[in-house]
Coordinates of C-alpha atoms in Angstrom, one line a residue:
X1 CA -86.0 59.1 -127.3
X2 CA -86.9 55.9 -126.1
X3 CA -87.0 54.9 -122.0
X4 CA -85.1 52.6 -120.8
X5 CA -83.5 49.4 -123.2
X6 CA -81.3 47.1 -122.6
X7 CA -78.4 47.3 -119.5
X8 CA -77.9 51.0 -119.2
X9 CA -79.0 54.2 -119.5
X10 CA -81.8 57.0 -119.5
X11 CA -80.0 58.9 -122.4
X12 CA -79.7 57.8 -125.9
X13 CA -75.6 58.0 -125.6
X14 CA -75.8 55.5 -122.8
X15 CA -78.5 52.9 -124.7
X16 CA -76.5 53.2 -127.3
X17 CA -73.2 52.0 -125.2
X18 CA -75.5 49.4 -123.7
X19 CA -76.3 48.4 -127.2
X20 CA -73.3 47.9 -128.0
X21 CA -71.7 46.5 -124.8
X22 CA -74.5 43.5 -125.8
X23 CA -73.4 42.4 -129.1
X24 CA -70.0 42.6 -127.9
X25 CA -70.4 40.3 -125.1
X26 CA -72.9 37.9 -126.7
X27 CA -69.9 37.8 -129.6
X28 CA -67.3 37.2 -126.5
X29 CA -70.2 34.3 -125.0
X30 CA -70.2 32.5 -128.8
X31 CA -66.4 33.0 -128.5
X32 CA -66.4 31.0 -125.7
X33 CA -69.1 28.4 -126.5
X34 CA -67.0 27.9 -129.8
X35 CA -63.9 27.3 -128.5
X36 CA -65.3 25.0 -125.7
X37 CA -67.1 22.8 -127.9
X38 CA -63.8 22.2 -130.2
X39 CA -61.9 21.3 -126.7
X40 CA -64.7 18.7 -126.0
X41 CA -64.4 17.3 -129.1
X42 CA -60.7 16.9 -129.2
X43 CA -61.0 15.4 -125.7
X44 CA -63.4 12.8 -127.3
X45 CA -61.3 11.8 -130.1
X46 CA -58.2 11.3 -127.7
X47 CA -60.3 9.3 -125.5
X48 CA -61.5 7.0 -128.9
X49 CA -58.6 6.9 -129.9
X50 CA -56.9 5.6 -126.9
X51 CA -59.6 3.0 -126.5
X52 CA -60.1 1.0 -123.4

């Protein structure tokens, strides 16, 4: 048993959850990141395109 890791837990059943509670958000986080950057860039070509 290790102490304390990550965002929960004394026991190992709650590390564990923690554990996993981490990927699964910092998958949700690149999720996001992803789908922002392909908006931005669509944004940018429209604006190119348009033009002045």
């Amino acid at each position: 048993m290790r102490g304390r890791r990550g965002l929960t837990g004394s026991t190992a059943v709650s590390d564990a959850t923690g554990v996993t509670f981490q990927v699964w958000s910092d998958h949700t986080i690149l999720t996001r990141l992803y789908m922002m950057r392909i908006t931005s860039r669509s944004r940018q070509e429209k604006s190119i395109r348009e033009g002045p």
